[in-house]
């Protein structure tokens, strides 16, 4: 049986960290052949942790990513790599969200890092990072290179956008730090406007003239399509376009579906976009 695997690989190159999403279909082995308890997996994790213990990278995003790795691995918040990343973030944020200049990749990773360590203790830092993303949302509705960038200053970047969406989602869902609905609404609109005629998504999104009409995009790749569709699923959840689900302990037969009045549904859904566009 053919199954999908999505592996996330973070690659720091030059000034910008890149997210590479590798989708592998129809593996030669069954998908359950290798689990987290497999000796090969444990050995790879052990080697990676030992490598990171001695690695050094002064960039803020790199520090946050390494700190996030140790936090997810179960390290104590006092671990040198975690403590160093927190200190670097606090120094970078001391002048408020308006003066924070780190790239979008680093900002998203930093939010996820602090949420993983202690969302209550570092609430101020998380809020400041989120506000910096709100302030840097571009007119088209997403995020990208600084407006002063010679080549891509006027467009939004599908790759960077996913980090902003992931960070804001983590802050809202796990730390209770809300992002204004208009921010989510604008991201949703940009995603719907920048889908290629083939159904995929490109690197620097060129918005269509109106919703419901596709426009040819450049740099359409599987990785960009995964980034865009994953973000769209998150955005749909944030603006309330989700079906009601039965609680886990509800033994009502599946033939009976939860009922929601039109008034309740209208109050839940926070978007000005015609919902038909989300079904394309």
PDB file of C-alpha atoms in Angstrom:
ATOM      1  CA  UNK A   1       0.000   0.000   0.000  1.00  0.00           C
ATOM      2  CA  UNK A   2       1.333   3.372  -0.976  1.00  0.00           C
ATOM      3  CA  UNK A   3       1.791   5.827   1.914  1.00  0.00           C
ATOM      4  CA  UNK A   4       3.111   9.350   2.245  1.00  0.00           C
ATOM      5  CA  UNK A   5       5.990  10.445   4.415  1.00  0.00           C
ATOM      6  CA  UNK A   6       6.856  14.096   4.921  1.00  0.00           C
ATOM      7  CA  UNK A   7      10.306  14.828   6.305  1.00  0.00           C
ATOM      8  CA  UNK A   8      11.221  18.320   7.487  1.00  0.00           C
ATOM      9  CA  UNK A   9      14.847  19.311   7.047  1.00  0.00           C
ATOM     10  CA  UNK A  10      16.151  22.685   8.201  1.00  0.00           C
ATOM     11  CA  UNK A  11      19.106  23.958   6.211  1.00  0.00           C
ATOM     12  CA  UNK A  12      20.890  27.158   7.187  1.00  0.00           C
ATOM     13  CA  UNK A  13      22.595  28.646   4.162  1.00  0.00           C
ATOM     14  CA  UNK A  14      24.115  32.111   3.887  1.00  0.00           C
ATOM     15  CA  UNK A  15      21.840  34.540   5.695  1.00  0.00           C
ATOM     16  CA  UNK A  16      18.536  32.691   5.444  1.00  0.00           C
ATOM     17  CA  UNK A  17      17.493  29.345   6.914  1.00  0.00           C
ATOM     18  CA  UNK A  18      15.545  27.286   4.407  1.00  0.00           C
ATOM     19  CA  UNK A  19      12.819  24.754   5.035  1.00  0.00           C
ATOM     20  CA  UNK A  20      12.937  21.769   2.732  1.00  0.00           C
ATOM     21  CA  UNK A  21       9.885  19.520   2.699  1.00  0.00           C
ATOM     22  CA  UNK A  22      10.569  16.173   1.120  1.00  0.00           C
ATOM     23  CA  UNK A  23       7.512  14.128   0.173  1.00  0.00           C
ATOM     24  CA  UNK A  24       8.340  10.498  -0.489  1.00  0.00           C
ATOM     25  CA  UNK A  25       5.703   8.227  -1.955  1.00  0.00           C
ATOM     26  CA  UNK A  26       5.372   4.453  -2.120  1.00  0.00           C
ATOM     27  CA  UNK A  27       8.317   3.505   0.115  1.00  0.00           C
ATOM     28  CA  UNK A  28       9.894   0.144  -0.529  1.00  0.00           C
ATOM     29  CA  UNK A  29       9.307  -0.827   3.091  1.00  0.00           C
ATOM     30  CA  UNK A  30       6.037  -0.684   5.007  1.00  0.00           C
ATOM     31  CA  UNK A  31       5.640   2.654   6.784  1.00  0.00           C
ATOM     32  CA  UNK A  32       5.721   0.932  10.186  1.00  0.00           C
ATOM     33  CA  UNK A  33       9.105  -0.711   9.621  1.00  0.00           C
ATOM     34  CA  UNK A  34      11.086   2.017  11.401  1.00  0.00           C
ATOM     35  CA  UNK A  35       9.743   3.590  14.594  1.00  0.00           C
ATOM     36  CA  UNK A  36      11.218   6.046  17.123  1.00  0.00           C
ATOM     37  CA  UNK A  37      12.228   3.028  19.216  1.00  0.00           C
ATOM     38  CA  UNK A  38      14.221   1.475  16.394  1.00  0.00           C
ATOM     39  CA  UNK A  39      17.933   1.224  17.317  1.00  0.00           C
ATOM     40  CA  UNK A  40      18.919   2.961  14.090  1.00  0.00           C
ATOM     41  CA  UNK A  41      16.677   5.906  14.894  1.00  0.00           C
ATOM     42  CA  UNK A  42      17.927   6.124  18.473  1.00  0.00           C
ATOM     43  CA  UNK A  43      21.513   6.020  17.246  1.00  0.00           C
ATOM     44  CA  UNK A  44      20.877   8.807  14.720  1.00  0.00           C
ATOM     45  CA  UNK A  45      19.225  10.975  17.372  1.00  0.00           C
ATOM     46  CA  UNK A  46      22.083  10.331  19.798  1.00  0.00           C
ATOM     47  CA  UNK A  47      24.655  11.322  17.173  1.00  0.00           C
ATOM     48  CA  UNK A  48      22.712  14.469  16.286  1.00  0.00           C
ATOM     49  CA  UNK A  49      22.402  15.584  19.904  1.00  0.00           C
ATOM     50  CA  UNK A  50      26.108  14.975  20.511  1.00  0.00           C
ATOM     51  CA  UNK A  51      26.947  16.998  17.418  1.00  0.00           C
ATOM     52  CA  UNK A  52      24.735  19.910  18.469  1.00  0.00           C
ATOM     53  CA  UNK A  53      26.264  19.920  21.946  1.00  0.00           C
ATOM     54  CA  UNK A  54      29.530  21.041  20.405  1.00  0.00           C
ATOM     55  CA  UNK A  55      28.201  23.036  17.448  1.00  0.00           C
ATOM     56  CA  UNK A  56      28.232  26.820  17.382  1.00  0.00           C
ATOM     57  CA  UNK A  57      26.258  29.257  15.231  1.00  0.00           C
ATOM     58  CA  UNK A  58      25.773  32.884  16.235  1.00  0.00           C
ATOM     59  CA  UNK A  59      22.663  33.532  14.153  1.00  0.00           C
ATOM     60  CA  UNK A  60      19.476  34.002  16.143  1.00  0.00           C
ATOM     61  CA  UNK A  61      17.443  31.520  14.124  1.00  0.00           C
ATOM     62  CA  UNK A  62      20.146  28.870  14.465  1.00  0.00           C
ATOM     63  CA  UNK A  63      20.294  29.349  18.226  1.00  0.00           C
ATOM     64  CA  UNK A  64      16.517  29.079  18.522  1.00  0.00           C
ATOM     65  CA  UNK A  65      16.406  25.977  16.314  1.00  0.00           C
ATOM     66  CA  UNK A  66      19.092  24.228  18.333  1.00  0.00           C
ATOM     67  CA  UNK A  67      17.363  25.253  21.560  1.00  0.00           C
ATOM     68  CA  UNK A  68      14.064  23.918  20.219  1.00  0.00           C
ATOM     69  CA  UNK A  69      15.754  20.609  19.406  1.00  0.00           C
ATOM     70  CA  UNK A  70      17.008  20.204  22.970  1.00  0.00           C
ATOM     71  CA  UNK A  71      13.679  21.327  24.454  1.00  0.00           C
ATOM     72  CA  UNK A  72      11.802  18.744  22.380  1.00  0.00           C
ATOM     73  CA  UNK A  73      14.392  16.156  23.354  1.00  0.00           C
ATOM     74  CA  UNK A  74      13.499  16.724  27.010  1.00  0.00           C
ATOM     75  CA  UNK A  75      16.450  18.820  28.147  1.00  0.00           C
ATOM     76  CA  UNK A  76      16.072  20.986  31.234  1.00  0.00           C
ATOM     77  CA  UNK A  77      15.462  24.720  30.545  1.00  0.00           C
ATOM     78  CA  UNK A  78      18.797  25.415  32.227  1.00  0.00           C
ATOM     79  CA  UNK A  79      20.650  23.501  29.494  1.00  0.00           C
ATOM     80  CA  UNK A  80      23.370  25.779  28.033  1.00  0.00           C
ATOM     81  CA  UNK A  81      21.965  25.620  24.484  1.00  0.00           C
ATOM     82  CA  UNK A  82      18.462  26.538  25.674  1.00  0.00           C
ATOM     83  CA  UNK A  83      19.678  29.238  28.075  1.00  0.00           C
ATOM     84  CA  UNK A  84      21.949  30.744  25.414  1.00  0.00           C
ATOM     85  CA  UNK A  85      19.112  30.932  22.876  1.00  0.00           C
ATOM     86  CA  UNK A  86      16.764  32.560  25.398  1.00  0.00           C
ATOM     87  CA  UNK A  87      19.363  35.179  26.321  1.00  0.00           C
ATOM     88  CA  UNK A  88      20.022  35.965  22.655  1.00  0.00           C
ATOM     89  CA  UNK A  89      16.284  36.364  22.021  1.00  0.00           C
ATOM     90  CA  UNK A  90      15.776  38.622  25.017  1.00  0.00           C
ATOM     91  CA  UNK A  91      18.627  40.862  23.866  1.00  0.00           C
ATOM     92  CA  UNK A  92      17.190  41.019  20.349  1.00  0.00           C
ATOM     93  CA  UNK A  93      13.735  41.925  21.695  1.00  0.00           C
ATOM     94  CA  UNK A  94      14.725  44.547  24.253  1.00  0.00           C
ATOM     95  CA  UNK A  95      13.661  47.439  21.999  1.00  0.00           C
ATOM     96  CA  UNK A  96      10.199  46.050  21.251  1.00  0.00           C
ATOM     97  CA  UNK A  97       8.542  44.539  18.165  1.00  0.00           C
ATOM     98  CA  UNK A  98       9.034  47.615  15.994  1.00  0.00           C
ATOM     99  CA  UNK A  99      12.832  47.356  16.278  1.00  0.00           C
ATOM    100  CA  UNK A 100      13.089  43.578  15.946  1.00  0.00           C
ATOM    101  CA  UNK A 101      14.878  42.909  12.675  1.00  0.00           C
ATOM    102  CA  UNK A 102      15.484  39.175  12.542  1.00  0.00           C
ATOM    103  CA  UNK A 103      14.226  37.324   9.467  1.00  0.00           C
ATOM    104  CA  UNK A 104      10.811  35.642   9.225  1.00  0.00           C
ATOM    105  CA  UNK A 105      12.261  32.127   9.441  1.00  0.00           C
ATOM    106  CA  UNK A 106      14.047  32.912  12.690  1.00  0.00           C
ATOM    107  CA  UNK A 107      10.999  34.652  14.136  1.00  0.00           C
ATOM    108  CA  UNK A 108       8.720  31.677  13.572  1.00  0.00           C
ATOM    109  CA  UNK A 109      11.250  29.192  14.965  1.00  0.00           C
ATOM    110  CA  UNK A 110      11.878  31.446  17.983  1.00  0.00           C
ATOM    111  CA  UNK A 111       8.177  31.493  18.847  1.00  0.00           C
ATOM    112  CA  UNK A 112       7.974  27.702  18.643  1.00  0.00           C
ATOM    113  CA  UNK A 113      11.116  27.423  20.761  1.00  0.00           C
ATOM    114  CA  UNK A 114       9.826  29.627  23.592  1.00  0.00           C
ATOM    115  CA  UNK A 115       6.421  27.950  23.575  1.00  0.00           C
ATOM    116  CA  UNK A 116       8.156  24.572  23.917  1.00  0.00           C
ATOM    117  CA  UNK A 117      10.306  25.767  26.842  1.00  0.00           C
ATOM    118  CA  UNK A 118       7.740  27.685  28.951  1.00  0.00           C
ATOM    119  CA  UNK A 119       4.903  29.686  27.339  1.00  0.00           C
ATOM    120  CA  UNK A 120       3.944  31.273  30.655  1.00  0.00           C
ATOM    121  CA  UNK A 121       7.377  32.410  31.769  1.00  0.00           C
ATOM    122  CA  UNK A 122       8.267  33.778  28.330  1.00  0.00           C
ATOM    123  CA  UNK A 123       4.882  35.200  27.454  1.00  0.00           C
ATOM    124  CA  UNK A 124       6.245  38.731  26.934  1.00  0.00           C
ATOM    125  CA  UNK A 125       8.888  37.499  24.497  1.00  0.00           C
ATOM    126  CA  UNK A 126       6.382  35.374  22.573  1.00  0.00           C
ATOM    127  CA  UNK A 127       3.906  38.259  22.352  1.00  0.00           C
ATOM    128  CA  UNK A 128       6.650  40.588  21.130  1.00  0.00           C
ATOM    129  CA  UNK A 129       7.695  38.141  18.427  1.00  0.00           C
ATOM    130  CA  UNK A 130       4.071  37.714  17.329  1.00  0.00           C
ATOM    131  CA  UNK A 131       3.562  41.473  17.171  1.00  0.00           C
ATOM    132  CA  UNK A 132       6.681  41.792  15.039  1.00  0.00           C
ATOM    133  CA  UNK A 133       5.099  39.386  12.549  1.00  0.00           C
ATOM    134  CA  UNK A 134       1.820  41.323  12.612  1.00  0.00           C
ATOM    135  CA  UNK A 135       3.735  44.511  11.834  1.00  0.00           C
ATOM    136  CA  UNK A 136       5.713  42.908   9.001  1.00  0.00           C
ATOM    137  CA  UNK A 137       2.749  41.382   7.206  1.00  0.00           C
ATOM    138  CA  UNK A 138       2.987  42.742   3.666  1.00  0.00           C
ATOM    139  CA  UNK A 139       0.183  44.558   1.793  1.00  0.00           C
ATOM    140  CA  UNK A 140      -0.541  41.442  -0.269  1.00  0.00           C
ATOM    141  CA  UNK A 141      -1.255  39.531   2.946  1.00  0.00           C
ATOM    142  CA  UNK A 142       1.738  37.299   3.697  1.00  0.00           C
ATOM    143  CA  UNK A 143       5.441  37.671   4.541  1.00  0.00           C
ATOM    144  CA  UNK A 144       8.721  37.730   2.683  1.00  0.00           C
ATOM    145  CA  UNK A 145      11.971  39.591   2.207  1.00  0.00           C
ATOM    146  CA  UNK A 146      12.222  43.171   3.559  1.00  0.00           C
ATOM    147  CA  UNK A 147      10.568  45.785   1.381  1.00  0.00           C
ATOM    148  CA  UNK A 148      14.052  47.140   0.617  1.00  0.00           C
ATOM    149  CA  UNK A 149      15.157  43.854  -0.953  1.00  0.00           C
ATOM    150  CA  UNK A 150      16.170  44.539  -4.560  1.00  0.00           C
ATOM    151  CA  UNK A 151      14.595  41.469  -6.165  1.00  0.00           C
ATOM    152  CA  UNK A 152      11.761  40.255  -3.907  1.00  0.00           C
ATOM    153  CA  UNK A 153      10.892  43.277  -1.786  1.00  0.00           C
ATOM    154  CA  UNK A 154       7.443  43.757  -3.330  1.00  0.00           C
ATOM    155  CA  UNK A 155       6.289  40.125  -3.242  1.00  0.00           C
ATOM    156  CA  UNK A 156       5.398  37.613  -0.541  1.00  0.00           C
ATOM    157  CA  UNK A 157       7.428  34.453  -0.080  1.00  0.00           C
ATOM    158  CA  UNK A 158       5.634  31.090   0.192  1.00  0.00           C
ATOM    159  CA  UNK A 159       8.549  29.544   2.079  1.00  0.00           C
ATOM    160  CA  UNK A 160       8.867  32.331   4.660  1.00  0.00           C
ATOM    161  CA  UNK A 161       5.112  32.591   5.060  1.00  0.00           C
ATOM    162  CA  UNK A 162       4.862  29.060   6.403  1.00  0.00           C
ATOM    163  CA  UNK A 163       7.199  29.930   9.286  1.00  0.00           C
ATOM    164  CA  UNK A 164       5.114  32.964  10.228  1.00  0.00           C
ATOM    165  CA  UNK A 165       1.934  30.868  10.114  1.00  0.00           C
ATOM    166  CA  UNK A 166       3.497  28.049  12.157  1.00  0.00           C
ATOM    167  CA  UNK A 167       4.779  30.457  14.792  1.00  0.00           C
ATOM    168  CA  UNK A 168       1.530  32.379  15.142  1.00  0.00           C
ATOM    169  CA  UNK A 169      -0.461  29.136  15.251  1.00  0.00           C
ATOM    170  CA  UNK A 170       1.786  27.693  17.977  1.00  0.00           C
ATOM    171  CA  UNK A 171       1.497  30.875  20.038  1.00  0.00           C
ATOM    172  CA  UNK A 172      -2.285  30.989  19.722  1.00  0.00           C
ATOM    173  CA  UNK A 173      -3.016  27.278  20.107  1.00  0.00           C
ATOM    174  CA  UNK A 174      -0.466  26.409  22.788  1.00  0.00           C
ATOM    175  CA  UNK A 175       0.127  29.697  24.629  1.00  0.00           C
ATOM    176  CA  UNK A 176      -3.204  31.498  24.215  1.00  0.00           C
ATOM    177  CA  UNK A 177      -1.597  34.522  22.541  1.00  0.00           C
ATOM    178  CA  UNK A 178      -4.099  35.571  19.912  1.00  0.00           C
ATOM    179  CA  UNK A 179      -3.393  36.941  16.478  1.00  0.00           C
ATOM    180  CA  UNK A 180      -5.999  39.410  15.145  1.00  0.00           C
ATOM    181  CA  UNK A 181      -8.444  37.683  12.830  1.00  0.00           C
ATOM    182  CA  UNK A 182      -7.709  40.198  10.096  1.00  0.00           C
ATOM    183  CA  UNK A 183      -4.140  38.854   9.954  1.00  0.00           C
ATOM    184  CA  UNK A 184      -5.395  35.303   9.376  1.00  0.00           C
ATOM    185  CA  UNK A 185      -7.978  36.568   6.900  1.00  0.00           C
ATOM    186  CA  UNK A 186      -5.340  38.344   4.821  1.00  0.00           C
ATOM    187  CA  UNK A 187      -3.110  35.255   4.767  1.00  0.00           C
ATOM    188  CA  UNK A 188      -6.068  33.150   3.610  1.00  0.00           C
ATOM    189  CA  UNK A 189      -6.829  35.593   0.810  1.00  0.00           C
ATOM    190  CA  UNK A 190      -3.192  35.644  -0.348  1.00  0.00           C
ATOM    191  CA  UNK A 191      -3.035  31.856  -0.422  1.00  0.00           C
ATOM    192  CA  UNK A 192      -6.252  31.619  -2.425  1.00  0.00           C
ATOM    193  CA  UNK A 193      -5.045  34.269  -4.870  1.00  0.00           C
ATOM    194  CA  UNK A 194      -1.630  32.741  -5.532  1.00  0.00           C
ATOM    195  CA  UNK A 195      -2.534  29.191  -6.535  1.00  0.00           C
ATOM    196  CA  UNK A 196      -1.085  28.193  -9.877  1.00  0.00           C
ATOM    197  CA  UNK A 197      -3.262  27.039 -12.787  1.00  0.00           C
ATOM    198  CA  UNK A 198      -1.978  23.490 -12.139  1.00  0.00           C
ATOM    199  CA  UNK A 199      -3.157  23.576  -8.535  1.00  0.00           C
ATOM    200  CA  UNK A 200       0.338  23.965  -7.101  1.00  0.00           C
ATOM    201  CA  UNK A 201       2.038  27.001  -5.568  1.00  0.00           C
ATOM    202  CA  UNK A 202       5.141  28.960  -6.504  1.00  0.00           C
ATOM    203  CA  UNK A 203       8.020  30.581  -4.658  1.00  0.00           C
ATOM    204  CA  UNK A 204       7.203  34.300  -4.883  1.00  0.00           C
ATOM    205  CA  UNK A 205       3.407  34.409  -5.121  1.00  0.00           C
ATOM    206  CA  UNK A 206       1.877  36.668  -7.760  1.00  0.00           C
ATOM    207  CA  UNK A 207      -1.742  37.368  -6.679  1.00  0.00           C
ATOM    208  CA  UNK A 208      -4.568  36.901  -9.134  1.00  0.00           C
ATOM    209  CA  UNK A 209      -6.864  39.824  -9.916  1.00  0.00           C
ATOM    210  CA  UNK A 210      -9.733  38.245  -7.994  1.00  0.00           C
ATOM    211  CA  UNK A 211     -10.715  35.206  -5.979  1.00  0.00           C
ATOM    212  CA  UNK A 212     -11.752  32.233  -8.042  1.00  0.00           C
ATOM    213  CA  UNK A 213      -9.298  32.987 -10.843  1.00  0.00           C
ATOM    214  CA  UNK A 214      -5.886  31.335 -10.962  1.00  0.00           C
ATOM    215  CA  UNK A 215      -2.771  32.911 -12.395  1.00  0.00           C
ATOM    216  CA  UNK A 216       0.408  31.229 -13.628  1.00  0.00           C
ATOM    217  CA  UNK A 217       3.082  31.196 -10.937  1.00  0.00           C
ATOM    218  CA  UNK A 218       6.846  30.833 -11.232  1.00  0.00           C
ATOM    219  CA  UNK A 219       8.925  28.389  -9.237  1.00  0.00           C
ATOM    220  CA  UNK A 220       6.074  25.928  -8.648  1.00  0.00           C
ATOM    221  CA  UNK A 221       7.465  23.024  -6.613  1.00  0.00           C
ATOM    222  CA  UNK A 222       6.136  20.200  -4.490  1.00  0.00           C
ATOM    223  CA  UNK A 223       7.807  21.759  -1.442  1.00  0.00           C
ATOM    224  CA  UNK A 224       6.116  25.125  -2.020  1.00  0.00           C
ATOM    225  CA  UNK A 225       2.760  23.421  -2.548  1.00  0.00           C
ATOM    226  CA  UNK A 226       3.096  21.499   0.710  1.00  0.00           C
ATOM    227  CA  UNK A 227       4.049  24.736   2.510  1.00  0.00           C
ATOM    228  CA  UNK A 228       1.048  26.603   1.075  1.00  0.00           C
ATOM    229  CA  UNK A 229      -1.549  23.884   1.626  1.00  0.00           C
ATOM    230  CA  UNK A 230      -0.311  23.176   5.152  1.00  0.00           C
ATOM    231  CA  UNK A 231      -0.604  26.881   5.931  1.00  0.00           C
ATOM    232  CA  UNK A 232      -4.079  27.028   4.414  1.00  0.00           C
ATOM    233  CA  UNK A 233      -5.270  24.209   6.663  1.00  0.00           C
ATOM    234  CA  UNK A 234      -3.952  26.080   9.700  1.00  0.00           C
ATOM    235  CA  UNK A 235      -5.525  29.355   8.584  1.00  0.00           C
ATOM    236  CA  UNK A 236      -8.886  27.663   7.981  1.00  0.00           C
ATOM    237  CA  UNK A 237      -8.799  26.408  11.554  1.00  0.00           C
ATOM    238  CA  UNK A 238      -7.857  29.826  12.927  1.00  0.00           C
ATOM    239  CA  UNK A 239     -10.729  31.628  11.198  1.00  0.00           C
ATOM    240  CA  UNK A 240     -13.234  28.992  12.267  1.00  0.00           C
ATOM    241  CA  UNK A 241     -13.787  26.986   9.092  1.00  0.00           C
ATOM    242  CA  UNK A 242     -13.768  23.609  10.795  1.00  0.00           C
ATOM    243  CA  UNK A 243     -16.483  21.035  11.206  1.00  0.00           C
ATOM    244  CA  UNK A 244     -17.822  20.337  14.662  1.00  0.00           C
ATOM    245  CA  UNK A 245     -16.417  17.153  16.144  1.00  0.00           C
ATOM    246  CA  UNK A 246     -17.803  14.859  18.770  1.00  0.00           C
ATOM    247  CA  UNK A 247     -15.891  14.714  22.077  1.00  0.00           C
ATOM    248  CA  UNK A 248     -13.671  11.652  22.410  1.00  0.00           C
ATOM    249  CA  UNK A 249     -15.896  10.200  25.140  1.00  0.00           C
ATOM    250  CA  UNK A 250     -19.116  10.672  23.134  1.00  0.00           C
ATOM    251  CA  UNK A 251     -20.510   7.269  22.158  1.00  0.00           C
ATOM    252  CA  UNK A 252     -23.242   8.650  19.918  1.00  0.00           C
ATOM    253  CA  UNK A 253     -23.376   6.634  16.656  1.00  0.00           C
ATOM    254  CA  UNK A 254     -21.434   8.195  13.776  1.00  0.00           C
ATOM    255  CA  UNK A 255     -24.643   8.402  11.768  1.00  0.00           C
ATOM    256  CA  UNK A 256     -25.642  11.330  13.997  1.00  0.00           C
ATOM    257  CA  UNK A 257     -23.734  14.511  13.242  1.00  0.00           C
ATOM    258  CA  UNK A 258     -23.346  17.477  15.642  1.00  0.00           C
ATOM    259  CA  UNK A 259     -25.780  20.297  14.904  1.00  0.00           C
ATOM    260  CA  UNK A 260     -24.790  23.939  14.804  1.00  0.00           C
ATOM    261  CA  UNK A 261     -27.316  26.692  14.286  1.00  0.00           C
ATOM    262  CA  UNK A 262     -26.684  29.198  11.465  1.00  0.00           C
ATOM    263  CA  UNK A 263     -26.294  31.923  14.086  1.00  0.00           C
ATOM    264  CA  UNK A 264     -23.663  29.974  16.019  1.00  0.00           C
ATOM    265  CA  UNK A 265     -21.773  29.137  12.821  1.00  0.00           C
ATOM    266  CA  UNK A 266     -21.811  32.768  11.705  1.00  0.00           C
ATOM    267  CA  UNK A 267     -20.396  33.811  15.081  1.00  0.00           C
ATOM    268  CA  UNK A 268     -17.646  31.197  14.881  1.00  0.00           C
ATOM    269  CA  UNK A 269     -16.397  31.898  11.367  1.00  0.00           C
ATOM    270  CA  UNK A 270     -14.218  35.009  11.234  1.00  0.00           C
ATOM    271  CA  UNK A 271     -13.559  35.807   7.599  1.00  0.00           C
ATOM    272  CA  UNK A 272     -14.884  38.071   4.894  1.00  0.00           C
ATOM    273  CA  UNK A 273     -14.028  35.570   2.185  1.00  0.00           C
ATOM    274  CA  UNK A 274     -16.833  33.612   0.546  1.00  0.00           C
ATOM    275  CA  UNK A 275     -16.461  30.103   1.986  1.00  0.00           C
ATOM    276  CA  UNK A 276     -16.943  28.560  -1.458  1.00  0.00           C
ATOM    277  CA  UNK A 277     -13.405  29.608  -2.343  1.00  0.00           C
ATOM    278  CA  UNK A 278     -11.957  27.332   0.325  1.00  0.00           C
ATOM    279  CA  UNK A 279     -13.494  24.305  -1.371  1.00  0.00           C
ATOM    280  CA  UNK A 280     -11.655  24.740  -4.662  1.00  0.00           C
TER     281      UNK A 280
END
